[in-house]
Coordinates of C-alpha atoms and ligand atoms in Angstrom, one line a residue:
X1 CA -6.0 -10.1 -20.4
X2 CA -4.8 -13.8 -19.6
X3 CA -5.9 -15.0 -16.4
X4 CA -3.1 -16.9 -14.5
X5 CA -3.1 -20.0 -12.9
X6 CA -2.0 -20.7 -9.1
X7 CA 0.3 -23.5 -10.8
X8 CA 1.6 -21.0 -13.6
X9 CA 2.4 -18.1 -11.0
X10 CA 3.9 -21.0 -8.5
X11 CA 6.8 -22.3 -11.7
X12 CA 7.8 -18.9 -11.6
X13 CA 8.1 -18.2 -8.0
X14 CA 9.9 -21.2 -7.4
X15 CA 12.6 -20.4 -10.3
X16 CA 16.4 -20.0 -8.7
X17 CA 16.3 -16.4 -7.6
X18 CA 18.9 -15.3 -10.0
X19 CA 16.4 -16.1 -12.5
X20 CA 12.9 -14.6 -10.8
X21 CA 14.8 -11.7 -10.5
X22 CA 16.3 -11.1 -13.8
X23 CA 12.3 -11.7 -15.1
X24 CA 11.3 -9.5 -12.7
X25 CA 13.4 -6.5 -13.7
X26 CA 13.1 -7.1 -17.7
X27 CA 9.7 -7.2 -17.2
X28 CA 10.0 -3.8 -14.9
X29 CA 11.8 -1.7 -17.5
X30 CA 9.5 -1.8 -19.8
X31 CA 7.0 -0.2 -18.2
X32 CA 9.0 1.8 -15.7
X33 CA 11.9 3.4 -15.0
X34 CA 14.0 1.5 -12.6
X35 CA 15.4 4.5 -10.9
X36 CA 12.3 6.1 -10.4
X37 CA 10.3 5.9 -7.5
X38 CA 6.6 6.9 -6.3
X39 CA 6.8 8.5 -3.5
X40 CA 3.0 8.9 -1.5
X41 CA 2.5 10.5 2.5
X42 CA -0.2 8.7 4.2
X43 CA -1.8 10.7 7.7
X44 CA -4.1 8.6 10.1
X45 CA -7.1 11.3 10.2
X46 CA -9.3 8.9 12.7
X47 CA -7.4 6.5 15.4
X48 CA -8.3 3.2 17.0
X49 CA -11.6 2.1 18.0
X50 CA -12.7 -0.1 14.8
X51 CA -14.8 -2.4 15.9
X52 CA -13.0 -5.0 13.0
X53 CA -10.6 -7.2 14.1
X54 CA -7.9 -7.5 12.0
X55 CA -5.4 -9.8 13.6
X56 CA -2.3 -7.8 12.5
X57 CA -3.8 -4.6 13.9
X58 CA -3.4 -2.2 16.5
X59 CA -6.4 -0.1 15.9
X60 CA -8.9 -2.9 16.5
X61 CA -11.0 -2.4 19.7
X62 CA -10.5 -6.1 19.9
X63 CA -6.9 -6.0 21.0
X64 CA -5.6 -3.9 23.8
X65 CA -2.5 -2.4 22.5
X66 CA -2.3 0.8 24.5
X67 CA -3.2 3.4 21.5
X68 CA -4.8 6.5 22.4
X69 CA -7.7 7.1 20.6
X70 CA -8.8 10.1 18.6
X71 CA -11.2 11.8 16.9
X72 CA -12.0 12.4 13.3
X73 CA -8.8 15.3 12.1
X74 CA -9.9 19.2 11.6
X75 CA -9.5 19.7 7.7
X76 CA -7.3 22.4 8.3
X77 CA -4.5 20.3 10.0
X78 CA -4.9 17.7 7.1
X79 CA -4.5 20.3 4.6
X80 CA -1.4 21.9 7.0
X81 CA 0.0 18.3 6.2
X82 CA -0.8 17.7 2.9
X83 CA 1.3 21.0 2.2
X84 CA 4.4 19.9 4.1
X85 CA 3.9 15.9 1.9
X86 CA 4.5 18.4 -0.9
X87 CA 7.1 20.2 0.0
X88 CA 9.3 16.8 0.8
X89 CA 8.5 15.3 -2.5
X90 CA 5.8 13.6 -2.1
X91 CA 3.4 13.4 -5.0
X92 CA 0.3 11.5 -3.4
X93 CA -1.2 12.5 -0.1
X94 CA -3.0 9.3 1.3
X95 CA -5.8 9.3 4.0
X96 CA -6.5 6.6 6.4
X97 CA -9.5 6.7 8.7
X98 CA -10.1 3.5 11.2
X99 CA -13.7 2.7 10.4
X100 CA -15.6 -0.6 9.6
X101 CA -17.6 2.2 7.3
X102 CA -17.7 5.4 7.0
X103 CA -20.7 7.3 7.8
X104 CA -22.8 9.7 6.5
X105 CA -21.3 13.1 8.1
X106 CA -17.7 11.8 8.3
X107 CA -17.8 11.3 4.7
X108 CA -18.8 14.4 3.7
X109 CA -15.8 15.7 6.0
X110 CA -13.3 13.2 4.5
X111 CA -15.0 14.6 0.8
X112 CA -13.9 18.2 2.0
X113 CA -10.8 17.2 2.8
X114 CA -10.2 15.5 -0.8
X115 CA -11.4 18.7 -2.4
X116 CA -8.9 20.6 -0.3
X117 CA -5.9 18.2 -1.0
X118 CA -6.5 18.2 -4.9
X119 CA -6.9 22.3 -4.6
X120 CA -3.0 21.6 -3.5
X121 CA -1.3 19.8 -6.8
X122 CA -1.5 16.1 -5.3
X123 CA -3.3 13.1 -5.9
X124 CA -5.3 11.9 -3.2
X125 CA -6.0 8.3 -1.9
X126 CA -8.1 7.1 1.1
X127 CA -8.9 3.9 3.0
X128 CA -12.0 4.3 4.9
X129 CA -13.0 0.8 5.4
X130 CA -16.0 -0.9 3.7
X131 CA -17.8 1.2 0.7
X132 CA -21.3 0.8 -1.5
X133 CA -21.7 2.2 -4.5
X134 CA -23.1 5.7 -3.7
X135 CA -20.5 6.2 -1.1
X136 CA -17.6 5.3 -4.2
X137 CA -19.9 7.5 -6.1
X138 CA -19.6 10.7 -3.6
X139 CA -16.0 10.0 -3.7
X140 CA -15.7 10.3 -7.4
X141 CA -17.6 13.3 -7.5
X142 CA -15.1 15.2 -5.8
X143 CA -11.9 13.6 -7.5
X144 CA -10.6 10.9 -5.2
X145 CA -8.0 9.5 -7.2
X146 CA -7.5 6.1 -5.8
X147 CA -9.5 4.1 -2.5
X148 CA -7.3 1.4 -1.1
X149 CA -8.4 -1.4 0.0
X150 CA -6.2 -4.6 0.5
X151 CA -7.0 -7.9 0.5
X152 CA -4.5 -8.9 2.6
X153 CA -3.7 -12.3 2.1
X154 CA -5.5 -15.3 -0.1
X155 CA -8.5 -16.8 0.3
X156 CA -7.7 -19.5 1.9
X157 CA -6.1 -18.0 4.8
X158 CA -8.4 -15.1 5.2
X159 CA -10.4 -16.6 8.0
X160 CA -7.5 -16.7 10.4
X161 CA -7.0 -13.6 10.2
X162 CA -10.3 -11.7 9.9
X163 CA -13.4 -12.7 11.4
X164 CA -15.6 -9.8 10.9
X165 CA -16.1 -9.2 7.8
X166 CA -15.6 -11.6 4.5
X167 CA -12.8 -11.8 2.2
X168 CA -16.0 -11.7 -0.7
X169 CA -16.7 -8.1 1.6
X170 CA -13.6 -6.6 0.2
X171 CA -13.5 -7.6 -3.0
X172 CA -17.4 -6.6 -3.0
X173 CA -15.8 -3.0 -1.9
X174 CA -12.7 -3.4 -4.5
X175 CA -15.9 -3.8 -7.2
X176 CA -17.7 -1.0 -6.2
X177 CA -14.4 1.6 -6.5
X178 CA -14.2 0.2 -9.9
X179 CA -17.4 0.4 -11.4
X180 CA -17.1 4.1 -9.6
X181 CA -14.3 5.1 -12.2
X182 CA -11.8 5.6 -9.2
X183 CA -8.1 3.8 -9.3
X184 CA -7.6 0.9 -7.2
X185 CA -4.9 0.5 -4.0
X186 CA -5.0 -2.7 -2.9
X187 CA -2.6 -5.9 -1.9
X188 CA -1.7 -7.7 1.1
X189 CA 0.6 -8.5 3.8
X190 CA 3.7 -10.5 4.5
X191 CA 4.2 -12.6 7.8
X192 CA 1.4 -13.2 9.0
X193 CA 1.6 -16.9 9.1
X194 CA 0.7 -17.4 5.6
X195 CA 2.5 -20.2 3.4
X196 CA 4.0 -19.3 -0.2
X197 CA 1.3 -20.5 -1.7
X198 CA -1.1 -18.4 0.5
X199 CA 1.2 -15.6 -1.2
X200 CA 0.7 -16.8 -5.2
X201 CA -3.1 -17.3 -4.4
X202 CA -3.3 -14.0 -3.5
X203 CA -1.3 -12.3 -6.1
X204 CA -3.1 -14.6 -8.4
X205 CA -6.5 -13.0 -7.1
X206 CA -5.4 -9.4 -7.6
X207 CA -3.5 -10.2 -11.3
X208 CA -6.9 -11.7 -12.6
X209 CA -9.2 -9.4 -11.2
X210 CA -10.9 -7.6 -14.3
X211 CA -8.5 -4.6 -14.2
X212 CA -5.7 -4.9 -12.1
X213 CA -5.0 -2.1 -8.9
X214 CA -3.3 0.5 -10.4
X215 CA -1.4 0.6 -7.1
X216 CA 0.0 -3.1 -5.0
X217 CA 0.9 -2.0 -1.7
X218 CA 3.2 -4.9 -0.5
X219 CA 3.3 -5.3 4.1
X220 CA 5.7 -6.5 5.4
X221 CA 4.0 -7.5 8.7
X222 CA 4.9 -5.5 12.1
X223 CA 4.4 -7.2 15.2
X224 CA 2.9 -5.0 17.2
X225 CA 2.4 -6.0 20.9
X226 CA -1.5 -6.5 22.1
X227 CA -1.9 -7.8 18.5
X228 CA -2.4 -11.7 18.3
X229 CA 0.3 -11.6 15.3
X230 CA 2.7 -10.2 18.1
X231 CA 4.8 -13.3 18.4
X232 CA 4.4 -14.2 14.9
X233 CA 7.6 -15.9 13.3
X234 CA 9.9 -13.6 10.9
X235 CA 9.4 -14.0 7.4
X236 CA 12.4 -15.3 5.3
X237 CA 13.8 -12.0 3.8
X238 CA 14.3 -14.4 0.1
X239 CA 10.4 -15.4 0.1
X240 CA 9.3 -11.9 0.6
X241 CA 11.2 -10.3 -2.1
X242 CA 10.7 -13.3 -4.6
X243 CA 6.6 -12.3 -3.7
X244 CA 7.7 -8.4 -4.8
X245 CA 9.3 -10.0 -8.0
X246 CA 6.2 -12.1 -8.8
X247 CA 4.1 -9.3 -8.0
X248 CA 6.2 -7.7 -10.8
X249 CA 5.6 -10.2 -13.3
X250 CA 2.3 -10.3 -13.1
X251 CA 1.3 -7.0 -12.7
X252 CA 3.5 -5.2 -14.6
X253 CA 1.9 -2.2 -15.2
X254 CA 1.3 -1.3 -11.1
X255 CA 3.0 0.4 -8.9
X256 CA 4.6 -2.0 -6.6
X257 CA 4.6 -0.2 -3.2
X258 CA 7.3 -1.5 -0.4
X259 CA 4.9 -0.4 2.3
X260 CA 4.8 -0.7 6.2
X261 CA 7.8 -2.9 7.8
X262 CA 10.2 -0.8 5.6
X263 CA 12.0 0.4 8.8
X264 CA 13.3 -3.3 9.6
X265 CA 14.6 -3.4 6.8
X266 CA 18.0 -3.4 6.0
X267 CA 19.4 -0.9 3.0
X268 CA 20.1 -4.1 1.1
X269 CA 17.2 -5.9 1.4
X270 CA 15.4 -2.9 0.5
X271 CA 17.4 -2.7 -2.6
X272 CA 16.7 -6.3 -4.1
X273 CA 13.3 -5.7 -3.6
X274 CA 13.5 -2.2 -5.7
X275 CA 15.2 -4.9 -8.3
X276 CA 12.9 -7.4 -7.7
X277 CA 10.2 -4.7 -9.0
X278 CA 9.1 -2.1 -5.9
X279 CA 8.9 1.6 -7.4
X280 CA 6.7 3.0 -4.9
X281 CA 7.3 3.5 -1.2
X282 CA 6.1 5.3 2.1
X283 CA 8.2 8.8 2.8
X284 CA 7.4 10.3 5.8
X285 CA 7.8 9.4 10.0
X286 CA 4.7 7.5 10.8
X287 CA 2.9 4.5 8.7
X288 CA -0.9 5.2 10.4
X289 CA 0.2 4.5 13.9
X290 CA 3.1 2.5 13.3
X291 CA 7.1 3.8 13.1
X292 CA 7.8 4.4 9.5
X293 CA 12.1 4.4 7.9
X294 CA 12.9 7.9 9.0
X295 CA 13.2 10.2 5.7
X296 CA 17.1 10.9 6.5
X297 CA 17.5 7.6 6.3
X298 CA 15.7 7.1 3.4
X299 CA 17.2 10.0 1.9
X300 CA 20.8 8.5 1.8
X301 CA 19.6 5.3 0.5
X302 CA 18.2 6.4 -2.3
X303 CA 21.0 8.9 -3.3
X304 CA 23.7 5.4 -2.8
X305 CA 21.1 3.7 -5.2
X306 CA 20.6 6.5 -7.6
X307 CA 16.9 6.6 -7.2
X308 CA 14.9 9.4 -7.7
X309 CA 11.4 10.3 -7.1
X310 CA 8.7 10.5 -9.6
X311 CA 7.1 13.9 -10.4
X312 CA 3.6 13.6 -10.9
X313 CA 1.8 14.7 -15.0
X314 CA 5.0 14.8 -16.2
X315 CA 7.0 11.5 -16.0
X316 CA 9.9 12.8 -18.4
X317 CA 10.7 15.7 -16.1
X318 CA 11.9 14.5 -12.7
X319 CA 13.8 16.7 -9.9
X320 CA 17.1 15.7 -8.4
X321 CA 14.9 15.4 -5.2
X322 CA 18.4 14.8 -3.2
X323 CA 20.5 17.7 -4.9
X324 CA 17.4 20.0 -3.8
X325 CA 17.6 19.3 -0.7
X326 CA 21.1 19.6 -0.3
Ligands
LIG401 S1 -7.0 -2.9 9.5 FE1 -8.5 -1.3 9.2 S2 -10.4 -2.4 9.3 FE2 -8.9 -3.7 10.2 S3 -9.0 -3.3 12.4 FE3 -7.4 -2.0 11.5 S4 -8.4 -0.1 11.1 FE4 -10.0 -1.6 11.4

């Protein structure tokens, strides 16, 4: 595959947006559908207390942001809500655990609890923090389908962001998912303070990494009090769906996933940036411990947009997800 450069991917993000958008969506529709959408659940299964300290987030032990704790989730209660993720439409049930690492006993829980979701009909997806190989390894063996692991913003800017742990730590962690035979979930986060070209270097990283993620989860950053990103400026509504259109172009065979901050945004912005490229969102209440767009909401958006969701191993045959519920 061609690698891009920073100054290629920067001619193309600073193109009128008429014109980064129509590229965007030609480029779109010939891998996708552009009324279809991915639709994944994700459930917290282990709460706060990281010892990271990721500057945009609440579950650091770093940051006092008044979120109560908890302990690792029973597999029966993740199973009871992998269930309901199906019944709603969802077609990916995604797992997020607050750990610098997972351990040796938790993983074997979080390994029942794959084996238990895939015994269900969905694909399955966790973020667990930091993995080696034999931990990726264990995960294979019991069918994970994708590990997500962002890289949150470029290079450059990592540092002011993260302190404990290196930005060559993920992609260390990206490489070992890889080389594991598991699909990839990983991108980055909008608003944090980051300049456009923080944006292109880091959508430059994850285009020219040796396969790209199968899955681009795009944040739009939520300020969450405690945090130090809690007073952080807004992020120019233009820039951030010119990033989802770039992200388009250069990955054009991902899923493009409009991800947390969804709920602030309004039903048109969330529309140009389905044009600009997103197919894949969030459906449920909660993002982790964060508000997530309510699913009524949603639900009448997509119907105005004619937007339906994707049915999983069999892409030809999709439900009228909104007539069913009616
Ligand atoms: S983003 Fe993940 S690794 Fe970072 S502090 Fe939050 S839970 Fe921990």
């Amino acid at each position: 595959m061609t690698k891009w450069s920073v100054e290629e991917a920067k001619n193309i993000f600073d193109l009128p947006f008429n014109d980064i958008m129509h590229k965007a969506q030609t480029i779109h529709r010939k891998s996708f559908n552009p009324d279809h959408l991915q639709v994944s659940t994700l459930l917290n299964i282990k709460t706060g207390g990281c010892p990271e300290n990721c500057s945009y987030c609440p579950q650091s032990a770093h940051y006092k942001t008044n979120l109560e704790k908890t302990r690792l989730m029973e597999i029966d209660e993740v199973v009871k809500a992998a269930l309901h993720a199906k019944e709603v439409g969802a077609t990916r049930f995604c797992l997020g655990a607050a750990w610098r690492s997972p351990n040796k006993k938790d993983l074997d829980i979080v390994c029942e609890m794959i084996t238990e979701i895939k015994k269900i009909g969905l694909e399955t997806c966790v973020t667990l923090g930091m993995l080696n190989d034999n931990q990726a390894e264990q995960l294979k063996e019991v069918g994970l389908d994708f590990y997500n692991h962002n890289i949150d913003t470029s290079d450059d800017f990592y540092e002011k962001i993260i302190t404990t742990r290196t930005f060559q730590d993920r992609i260390n962690t990206i490489e070992n998912v890889r080389k594991a035979g598991i699909k990839v979930c990983c991108g980055g986060i909008i608003g944090m303070g980051e300049t456009n070209q923080d944006r292109i270097k880091m959508l430059v990283i994850l285009a020219n990494l040796d396969i790209q993620p199968e899955s681009v989860p795009i944040n739009k950053l939520i300020k969450i009090p405690g945090t130090p990103l809690a007073n952080q400026e807004n992020v120019d509504s233009f820039d951030f769906i010119k990033t989802i259109a770039l992200c388009r172009i250069m990955l054009p065979n991902s899923f493009i996933r409009l991800s947390a901050g969804r709920q602030n945004m309004s039903d048109e912005m969330q529309a140009l940036c389905f044009l600009a490229g997103a197919n894949s969102i969030f459906y449920g209440e909660k993002l982790l411990t964060a508000e997530n767009s309510m699913p009524d909401r949603d639900i009448n958006l997509f119907k105005r947009l004619g937007l339906k969701f994707l049915q999983l191993n069999n892409n030809d045959s999709m439900i009228n997800f909104f007539n069913e519920k009616k």
